[in-house]
PDB file of C-alpha atoms in Angstrom:
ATOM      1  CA  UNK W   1       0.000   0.000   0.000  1.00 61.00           C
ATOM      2  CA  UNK W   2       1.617   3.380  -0.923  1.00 79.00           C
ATOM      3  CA  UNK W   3       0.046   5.177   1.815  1.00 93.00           C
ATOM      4  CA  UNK W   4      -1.494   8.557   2.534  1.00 96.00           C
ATOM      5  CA  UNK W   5      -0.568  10.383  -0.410  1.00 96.00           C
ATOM      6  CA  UNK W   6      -0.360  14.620  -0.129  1.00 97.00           C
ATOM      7  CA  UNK W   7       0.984  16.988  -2.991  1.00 96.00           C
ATOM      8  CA  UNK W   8       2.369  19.446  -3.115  1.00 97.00           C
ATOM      9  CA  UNK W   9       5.355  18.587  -0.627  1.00 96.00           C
ATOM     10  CA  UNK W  10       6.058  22.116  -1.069  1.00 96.00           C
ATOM     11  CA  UNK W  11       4.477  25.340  -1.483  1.00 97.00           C
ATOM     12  CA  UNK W  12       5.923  28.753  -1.892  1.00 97.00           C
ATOM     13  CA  UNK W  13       3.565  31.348  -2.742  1.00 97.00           C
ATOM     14  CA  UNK W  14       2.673  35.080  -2.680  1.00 97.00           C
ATOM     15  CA  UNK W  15       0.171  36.636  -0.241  1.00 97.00           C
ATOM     16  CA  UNK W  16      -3.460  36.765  -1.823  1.00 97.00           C
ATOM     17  CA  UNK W  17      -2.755  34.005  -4.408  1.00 97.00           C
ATOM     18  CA  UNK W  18      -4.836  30.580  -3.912  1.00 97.00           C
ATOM     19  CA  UNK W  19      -3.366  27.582  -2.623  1.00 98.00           C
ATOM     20  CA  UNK W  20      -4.802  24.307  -3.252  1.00 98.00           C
ATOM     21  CA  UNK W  21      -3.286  20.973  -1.330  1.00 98.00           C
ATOM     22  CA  UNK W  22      -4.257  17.752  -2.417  1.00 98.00           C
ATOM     23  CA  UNK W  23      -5.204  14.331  -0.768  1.00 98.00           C
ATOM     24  CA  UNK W  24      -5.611  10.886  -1.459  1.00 98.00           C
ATOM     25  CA  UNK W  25      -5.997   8.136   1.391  1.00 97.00           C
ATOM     26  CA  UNK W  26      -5.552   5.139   1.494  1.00 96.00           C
ATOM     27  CA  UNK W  27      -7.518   2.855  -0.413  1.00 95.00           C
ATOM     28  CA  UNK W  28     -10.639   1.437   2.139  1.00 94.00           C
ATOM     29  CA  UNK W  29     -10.710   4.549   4.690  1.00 94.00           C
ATOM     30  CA  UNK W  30     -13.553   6.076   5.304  1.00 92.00           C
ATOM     31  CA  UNK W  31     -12.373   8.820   7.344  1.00 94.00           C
ATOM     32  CA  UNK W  32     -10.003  11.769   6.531  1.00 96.00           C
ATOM     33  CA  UNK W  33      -8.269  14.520   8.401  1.00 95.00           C
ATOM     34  CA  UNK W  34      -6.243  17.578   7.999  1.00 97.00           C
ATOM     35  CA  UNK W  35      -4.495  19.380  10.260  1.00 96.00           C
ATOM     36  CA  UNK W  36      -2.128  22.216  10.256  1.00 96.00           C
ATOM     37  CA  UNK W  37       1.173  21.657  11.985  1.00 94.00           C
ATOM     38  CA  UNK W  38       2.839  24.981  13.437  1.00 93.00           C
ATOM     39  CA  UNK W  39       5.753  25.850  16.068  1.00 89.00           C
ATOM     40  CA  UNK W  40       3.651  28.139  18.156  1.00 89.00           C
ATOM     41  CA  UNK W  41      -0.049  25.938  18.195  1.00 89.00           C
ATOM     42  CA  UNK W  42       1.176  22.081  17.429  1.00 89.00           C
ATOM     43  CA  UNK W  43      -0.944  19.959  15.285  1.00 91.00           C
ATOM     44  CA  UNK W  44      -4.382  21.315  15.040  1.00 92.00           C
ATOM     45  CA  UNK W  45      -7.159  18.969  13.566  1.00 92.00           C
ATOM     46  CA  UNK W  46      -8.847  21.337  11.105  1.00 95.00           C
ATOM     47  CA  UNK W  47     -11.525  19.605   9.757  1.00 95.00           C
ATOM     48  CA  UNK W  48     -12.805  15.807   9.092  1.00 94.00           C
ATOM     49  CA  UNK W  49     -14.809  13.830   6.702  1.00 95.00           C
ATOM     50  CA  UNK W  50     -16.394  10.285   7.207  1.00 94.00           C
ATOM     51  CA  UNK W  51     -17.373   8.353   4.056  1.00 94.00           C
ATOM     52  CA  UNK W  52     -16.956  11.293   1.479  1.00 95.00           C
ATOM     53  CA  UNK W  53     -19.347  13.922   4.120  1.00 95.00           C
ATOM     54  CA  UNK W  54     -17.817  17.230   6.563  1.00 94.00           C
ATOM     55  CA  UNK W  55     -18.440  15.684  10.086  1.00 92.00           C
ATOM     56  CA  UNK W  56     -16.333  18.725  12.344  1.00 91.00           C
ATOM     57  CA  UNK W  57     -15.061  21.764  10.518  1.00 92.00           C
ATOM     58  CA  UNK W  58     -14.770  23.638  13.870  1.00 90.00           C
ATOM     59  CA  UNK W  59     -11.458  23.521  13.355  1.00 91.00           C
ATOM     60  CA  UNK W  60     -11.213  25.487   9.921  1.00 94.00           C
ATOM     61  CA  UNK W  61      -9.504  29.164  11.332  1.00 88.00           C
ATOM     62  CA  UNK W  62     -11.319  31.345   8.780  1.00 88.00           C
ATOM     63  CA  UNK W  63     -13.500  32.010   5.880  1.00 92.00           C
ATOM     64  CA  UNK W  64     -10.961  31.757   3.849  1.00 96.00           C
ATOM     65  CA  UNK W  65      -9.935  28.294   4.349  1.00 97.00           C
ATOM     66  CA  UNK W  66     -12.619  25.447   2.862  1.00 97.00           C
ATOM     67  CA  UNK W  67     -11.857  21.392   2.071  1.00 98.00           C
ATOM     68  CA  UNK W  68     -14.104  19.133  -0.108  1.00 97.00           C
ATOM     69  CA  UNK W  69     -14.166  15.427  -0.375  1.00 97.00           C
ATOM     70  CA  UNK W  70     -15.672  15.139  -3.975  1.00 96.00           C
ATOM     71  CA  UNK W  71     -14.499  11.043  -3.565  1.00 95.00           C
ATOM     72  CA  UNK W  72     -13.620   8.236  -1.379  1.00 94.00           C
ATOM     73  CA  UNK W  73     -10.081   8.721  -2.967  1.00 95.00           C
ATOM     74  CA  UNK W  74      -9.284  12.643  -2.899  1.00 96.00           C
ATOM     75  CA  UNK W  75      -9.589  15.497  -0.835  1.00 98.00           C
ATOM     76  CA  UNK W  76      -8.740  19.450  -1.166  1.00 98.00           C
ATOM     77  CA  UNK W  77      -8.045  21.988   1.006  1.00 98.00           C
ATOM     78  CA  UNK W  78      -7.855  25.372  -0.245  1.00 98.00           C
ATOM     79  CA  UNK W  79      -6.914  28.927   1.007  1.00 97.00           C
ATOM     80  CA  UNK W  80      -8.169  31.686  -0.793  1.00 97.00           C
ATOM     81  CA  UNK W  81      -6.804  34.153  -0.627  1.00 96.00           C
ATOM     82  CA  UNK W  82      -3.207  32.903   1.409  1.00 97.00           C
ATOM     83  CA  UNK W  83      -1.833  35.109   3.551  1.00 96.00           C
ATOM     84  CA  UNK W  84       1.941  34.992   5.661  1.00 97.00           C
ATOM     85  CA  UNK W  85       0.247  33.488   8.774  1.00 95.00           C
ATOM     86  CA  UNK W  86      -0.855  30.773   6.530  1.00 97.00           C
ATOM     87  CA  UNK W  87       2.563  29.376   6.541  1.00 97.00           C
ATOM     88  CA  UNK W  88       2.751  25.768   8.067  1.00 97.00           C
ATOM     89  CA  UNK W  89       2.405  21.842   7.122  1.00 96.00           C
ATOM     90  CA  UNK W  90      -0.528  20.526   6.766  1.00 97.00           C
ATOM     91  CA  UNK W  91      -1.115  17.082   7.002  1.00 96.00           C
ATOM     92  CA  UNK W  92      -3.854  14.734   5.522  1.00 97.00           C
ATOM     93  CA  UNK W  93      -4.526  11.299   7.954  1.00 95.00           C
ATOM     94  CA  UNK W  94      -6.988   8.605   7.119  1.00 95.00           C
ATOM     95  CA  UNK W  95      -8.477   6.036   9.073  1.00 93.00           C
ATOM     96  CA  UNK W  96     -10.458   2.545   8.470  1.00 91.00           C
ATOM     97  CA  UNK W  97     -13.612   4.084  10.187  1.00 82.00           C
ATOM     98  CA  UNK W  98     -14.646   7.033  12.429  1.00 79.00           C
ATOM     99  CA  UNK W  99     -14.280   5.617  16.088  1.00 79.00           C
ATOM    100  CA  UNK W 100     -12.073   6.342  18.858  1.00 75.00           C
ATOM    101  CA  UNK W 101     -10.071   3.044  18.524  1.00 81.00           C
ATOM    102  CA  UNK W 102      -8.450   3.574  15.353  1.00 85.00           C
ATOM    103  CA  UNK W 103      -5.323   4.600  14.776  1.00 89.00           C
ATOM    104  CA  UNK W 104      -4.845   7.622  12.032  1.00 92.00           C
ATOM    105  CA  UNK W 105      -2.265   6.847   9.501  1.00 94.00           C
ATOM    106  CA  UNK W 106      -0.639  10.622   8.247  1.00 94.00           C
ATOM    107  CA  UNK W 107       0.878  11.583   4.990  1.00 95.00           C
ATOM    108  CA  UNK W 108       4.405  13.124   4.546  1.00 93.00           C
ATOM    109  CA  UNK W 109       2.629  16.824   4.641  1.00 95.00           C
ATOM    110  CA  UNK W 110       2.712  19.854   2.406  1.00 97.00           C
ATOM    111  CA  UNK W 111       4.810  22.725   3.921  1.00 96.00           C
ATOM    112  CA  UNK W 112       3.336  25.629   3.021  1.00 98.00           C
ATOM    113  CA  UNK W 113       5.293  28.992   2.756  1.00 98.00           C
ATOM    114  CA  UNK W 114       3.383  32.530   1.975  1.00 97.00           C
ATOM    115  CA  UNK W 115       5.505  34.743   1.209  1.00 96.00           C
TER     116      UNK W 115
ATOM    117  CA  UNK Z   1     -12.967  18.627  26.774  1.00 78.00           C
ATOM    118  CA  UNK Z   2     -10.572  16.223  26.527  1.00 84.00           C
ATOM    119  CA  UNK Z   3      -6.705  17.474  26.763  1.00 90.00           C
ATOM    120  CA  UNK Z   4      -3.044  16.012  26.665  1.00 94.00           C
ATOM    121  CA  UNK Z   5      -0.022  17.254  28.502  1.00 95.00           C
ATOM    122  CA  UNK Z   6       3.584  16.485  27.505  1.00 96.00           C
ATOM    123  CA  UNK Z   7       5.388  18.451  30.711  1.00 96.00           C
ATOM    124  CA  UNK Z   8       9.138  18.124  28.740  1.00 96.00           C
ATOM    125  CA  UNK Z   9       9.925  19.860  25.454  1.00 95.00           C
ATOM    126  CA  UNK Z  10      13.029  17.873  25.028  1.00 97.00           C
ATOM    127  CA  UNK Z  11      14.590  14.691  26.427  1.00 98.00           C
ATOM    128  CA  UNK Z  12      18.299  13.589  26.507  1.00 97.00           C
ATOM    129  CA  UNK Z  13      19.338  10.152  27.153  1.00 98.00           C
ATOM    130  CA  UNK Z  14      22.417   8.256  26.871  1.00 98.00           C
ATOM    131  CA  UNK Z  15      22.408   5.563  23.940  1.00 97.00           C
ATOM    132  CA  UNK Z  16      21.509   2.374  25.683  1.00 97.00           C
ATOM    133  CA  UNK Z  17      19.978   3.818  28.875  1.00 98.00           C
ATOM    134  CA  UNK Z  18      16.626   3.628  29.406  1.00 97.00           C
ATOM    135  CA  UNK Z  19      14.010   6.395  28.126  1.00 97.00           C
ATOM    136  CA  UNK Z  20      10.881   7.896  29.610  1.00 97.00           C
ATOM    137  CA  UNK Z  21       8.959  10.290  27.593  1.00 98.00           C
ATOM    138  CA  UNK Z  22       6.054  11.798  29.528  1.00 98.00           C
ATOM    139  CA  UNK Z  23       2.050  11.867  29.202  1.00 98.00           C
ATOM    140  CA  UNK Z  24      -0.664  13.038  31.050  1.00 97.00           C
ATOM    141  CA  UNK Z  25      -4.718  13.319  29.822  1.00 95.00           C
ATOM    142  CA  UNK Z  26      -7.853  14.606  30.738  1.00 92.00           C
ATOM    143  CA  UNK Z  27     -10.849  13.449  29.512  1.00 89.00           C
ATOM    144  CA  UNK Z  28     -14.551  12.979  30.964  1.00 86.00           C
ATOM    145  CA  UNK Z  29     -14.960   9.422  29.815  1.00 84.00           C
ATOM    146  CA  UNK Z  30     -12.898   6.385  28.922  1.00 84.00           C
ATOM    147  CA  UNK Z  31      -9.919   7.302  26.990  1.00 87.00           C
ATOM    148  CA  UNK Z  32      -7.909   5.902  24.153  1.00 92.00           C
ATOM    149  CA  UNK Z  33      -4.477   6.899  24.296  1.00 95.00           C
ATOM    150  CA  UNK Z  34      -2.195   7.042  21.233  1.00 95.00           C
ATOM    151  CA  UNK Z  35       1.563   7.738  20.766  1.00 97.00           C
ATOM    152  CA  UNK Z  36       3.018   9.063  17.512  1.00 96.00           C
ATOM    153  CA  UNK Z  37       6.784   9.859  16.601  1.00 96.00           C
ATOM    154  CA  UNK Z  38       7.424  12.071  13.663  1.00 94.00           C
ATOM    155  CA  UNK Z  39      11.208  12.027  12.202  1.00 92.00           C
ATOM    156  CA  UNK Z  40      12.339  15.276  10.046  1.00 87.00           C
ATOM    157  CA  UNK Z  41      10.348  16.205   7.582  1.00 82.00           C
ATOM    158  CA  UNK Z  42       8.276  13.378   7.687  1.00 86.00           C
ATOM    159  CA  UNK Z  43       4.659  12.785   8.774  1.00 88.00           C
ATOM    160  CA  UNK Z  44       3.468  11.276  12.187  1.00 93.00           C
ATOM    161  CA  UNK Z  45       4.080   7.394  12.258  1.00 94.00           C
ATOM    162  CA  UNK Z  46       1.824   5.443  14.670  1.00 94.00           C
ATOM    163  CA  UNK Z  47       3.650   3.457  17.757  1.00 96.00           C
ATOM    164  CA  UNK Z  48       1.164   2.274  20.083  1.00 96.00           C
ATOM    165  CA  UNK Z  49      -2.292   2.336  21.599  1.00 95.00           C
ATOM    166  CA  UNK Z  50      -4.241   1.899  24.825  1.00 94.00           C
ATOM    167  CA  UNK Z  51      -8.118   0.793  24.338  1.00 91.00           C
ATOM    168  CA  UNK Z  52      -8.810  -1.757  27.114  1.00 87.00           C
ATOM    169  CA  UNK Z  53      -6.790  -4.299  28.783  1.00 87.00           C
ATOM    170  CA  UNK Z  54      -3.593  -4.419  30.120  1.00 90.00           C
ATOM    171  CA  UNK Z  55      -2.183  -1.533  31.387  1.00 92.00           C
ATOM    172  CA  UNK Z  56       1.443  -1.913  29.627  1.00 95.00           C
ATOM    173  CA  UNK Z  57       1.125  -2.154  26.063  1.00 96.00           C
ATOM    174  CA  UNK Z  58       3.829  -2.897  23.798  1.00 96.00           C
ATOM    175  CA  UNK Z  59       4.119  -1.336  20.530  1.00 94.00           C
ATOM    176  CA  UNK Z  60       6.673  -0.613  17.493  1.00 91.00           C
ATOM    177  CA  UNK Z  61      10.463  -0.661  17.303  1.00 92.00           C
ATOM    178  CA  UNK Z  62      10.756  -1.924  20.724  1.00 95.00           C
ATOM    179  CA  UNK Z  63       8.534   0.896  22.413  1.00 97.00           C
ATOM    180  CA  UNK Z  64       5.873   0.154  25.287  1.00 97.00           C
ATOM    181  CA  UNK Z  65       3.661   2.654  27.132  1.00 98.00           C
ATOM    182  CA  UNK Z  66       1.751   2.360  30.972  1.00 96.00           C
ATOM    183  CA  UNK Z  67      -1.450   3.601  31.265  1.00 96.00           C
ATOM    184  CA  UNK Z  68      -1.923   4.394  34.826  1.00 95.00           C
ATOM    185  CA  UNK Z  69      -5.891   5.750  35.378  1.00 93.00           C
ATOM    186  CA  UNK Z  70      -5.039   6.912  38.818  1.00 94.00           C
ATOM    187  CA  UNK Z  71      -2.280   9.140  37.706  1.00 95.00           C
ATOM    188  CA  UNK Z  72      -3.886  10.479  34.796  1.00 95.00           C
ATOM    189  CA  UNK Z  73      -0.917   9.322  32.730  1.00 97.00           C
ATOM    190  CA  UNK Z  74       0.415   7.258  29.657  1.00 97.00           C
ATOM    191  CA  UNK Z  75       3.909   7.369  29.392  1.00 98.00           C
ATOM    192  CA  UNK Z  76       6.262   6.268  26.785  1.00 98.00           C
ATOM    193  CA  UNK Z  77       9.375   4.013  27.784  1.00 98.00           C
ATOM    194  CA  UNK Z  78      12.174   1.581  26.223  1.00 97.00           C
ATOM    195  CA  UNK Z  79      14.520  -0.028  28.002  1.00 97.00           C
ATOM    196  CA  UNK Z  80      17.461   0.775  25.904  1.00 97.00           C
ATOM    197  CA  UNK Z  81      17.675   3.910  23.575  1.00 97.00           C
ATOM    198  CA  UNK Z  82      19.055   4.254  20.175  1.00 97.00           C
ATOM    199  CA  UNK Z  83      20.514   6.740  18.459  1.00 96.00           C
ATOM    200  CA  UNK Z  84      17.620   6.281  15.668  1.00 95.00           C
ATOM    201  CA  UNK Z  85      14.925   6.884  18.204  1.00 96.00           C
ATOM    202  CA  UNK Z  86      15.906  10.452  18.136  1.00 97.00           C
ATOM    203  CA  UNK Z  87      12.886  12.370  17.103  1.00 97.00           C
ATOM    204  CA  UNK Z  88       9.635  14.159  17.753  1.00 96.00           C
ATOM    205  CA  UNK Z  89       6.741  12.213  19.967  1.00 97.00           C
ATOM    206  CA  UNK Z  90       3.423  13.229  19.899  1.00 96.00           C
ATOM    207  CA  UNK Z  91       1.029  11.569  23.069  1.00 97.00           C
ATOM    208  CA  UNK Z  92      -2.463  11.946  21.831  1.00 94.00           C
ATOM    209  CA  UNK Z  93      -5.950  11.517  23.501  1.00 92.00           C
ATOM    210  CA  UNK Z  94      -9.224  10.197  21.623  1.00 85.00           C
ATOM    211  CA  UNK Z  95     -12.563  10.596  23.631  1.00 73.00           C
ATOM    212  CA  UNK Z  96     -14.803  10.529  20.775  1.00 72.00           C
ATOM    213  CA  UNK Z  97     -14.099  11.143  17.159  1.00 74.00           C
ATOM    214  CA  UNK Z  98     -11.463  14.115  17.540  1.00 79.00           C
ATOM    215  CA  UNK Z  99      -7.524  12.695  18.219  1.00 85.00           C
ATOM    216  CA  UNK Z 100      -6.318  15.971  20.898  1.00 89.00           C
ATOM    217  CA  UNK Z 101      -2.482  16.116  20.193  1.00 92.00           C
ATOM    218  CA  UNK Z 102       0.159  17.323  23.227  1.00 94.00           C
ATOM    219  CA  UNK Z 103       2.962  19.656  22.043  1.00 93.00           C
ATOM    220  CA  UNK Z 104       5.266  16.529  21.731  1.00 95.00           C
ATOM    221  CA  UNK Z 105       8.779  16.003  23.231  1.00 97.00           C
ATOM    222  CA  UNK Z 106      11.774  16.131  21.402  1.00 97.00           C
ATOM    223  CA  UNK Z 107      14.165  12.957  21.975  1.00 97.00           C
ATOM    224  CA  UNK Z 108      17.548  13.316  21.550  1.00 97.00           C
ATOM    225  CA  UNK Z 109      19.592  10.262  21.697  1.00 97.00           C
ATOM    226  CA  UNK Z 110      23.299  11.166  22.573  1.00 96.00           C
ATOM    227  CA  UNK Z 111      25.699   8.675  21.336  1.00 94.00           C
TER     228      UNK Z 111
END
């Protein structure tokens, strides 16, 4: 099994341009998770989807950030428009099912750079 | 609301001693425990878990963890460190559907 699969690895961009990071779990999950992994807040779980549908997007800091799960195999989460404080990794984790047993499995993560 | 506490940023330890890396929770119901360890630039890698059961449970690369309910705590040990265990752990809580993170603890194996 290849694994959680995220793209880009990296991501330099320009404040007020669009950023797109891509997902693709692994094959048989159900659930999916991003979070956002900083030096000041940690990993933060931004938002989660069971079987293709937004369960918590609590998470999700602004407006400006939104995810979609158009598949059981690919997910996007987009900030439009980026700005500096934007800057992180985000990671993508799936999971068999949604319950409090299962281990998450993560992908390698996109580090994300606005400039 | 459930929470995690890792009380030590960083951890040195001799190669071959013994390591402890430090976990307490809070949660209002039964908990499921989880550790992760994330090397450089790589994502989180899953080591162990505590459902039910015994209260030591072993997991990868020679790591086992103690879930103590009185103490509030689920810490990480090995009996003998390596220099390739150097890295970032993550202790994480999971009351319901949300996985709570701590900070994590850096690990720094000194040859």
């Amino acid at each position: 099994d290849a694994g959680v699969i995220q793209s880009p690895r990296h991501e330099v961009t320009e404040m007020g341009q669009e950023v797109t990071l891509r997902c693709k779990p692994i094959s048989g999950h159900n659930s999916l998770f991003w979070y956002r992994q900083t030096m000041m807040r940690g990993l933060e779980l931004l938002i989660y989807f069971n079987n293709n549908v937004p369960i918590d997007d609590s998470g999700m800091p602004e407006d400006r950030f939104s995810a979609k799960m158009p598949n059981a195999s690919f997910s996007t989460l987009k900030i439009q428009p980026s700005e500096p404080r934007d800057s992180a990794v985000y990671f993508c984790a799936s999971s068999p099912r949604l319950d409090p047993y299962n281990e998450q499995f993560f992908g390698p993560g996109t580090r994300l750079t606005v400039l | 609301a459930q929470s995690v506490a890792q009380p030590e940023d960083q951890v040195n330890v001799a190669e071959g001693n013994p390591l402890t890396v430090k976990c307490t929770y809070s949660v209002s119901g039964n908990p499921y425990l989880f550790w992760y360890v994330q090397y450089p630039n790589r994502g989180l890698q899953f080591l162990l878990k505590y459902i039910t059961g015994d209260n030591l449970v072993k997991g990868s690369y020679g790591f086992e963890a103690e879930f103590n309910k009185s103490q509030t705590s689920f810490h990480l040990k090995k009996p003998s460190a390596l220099v390739s265990d150097s890295a970032l752990y993550f202790c994480a809580v999971r009351e319901s559907y949300q996985l709570t993170f701590g900070k994590g603890t850096k690990l720094s194996v000194i040859p």
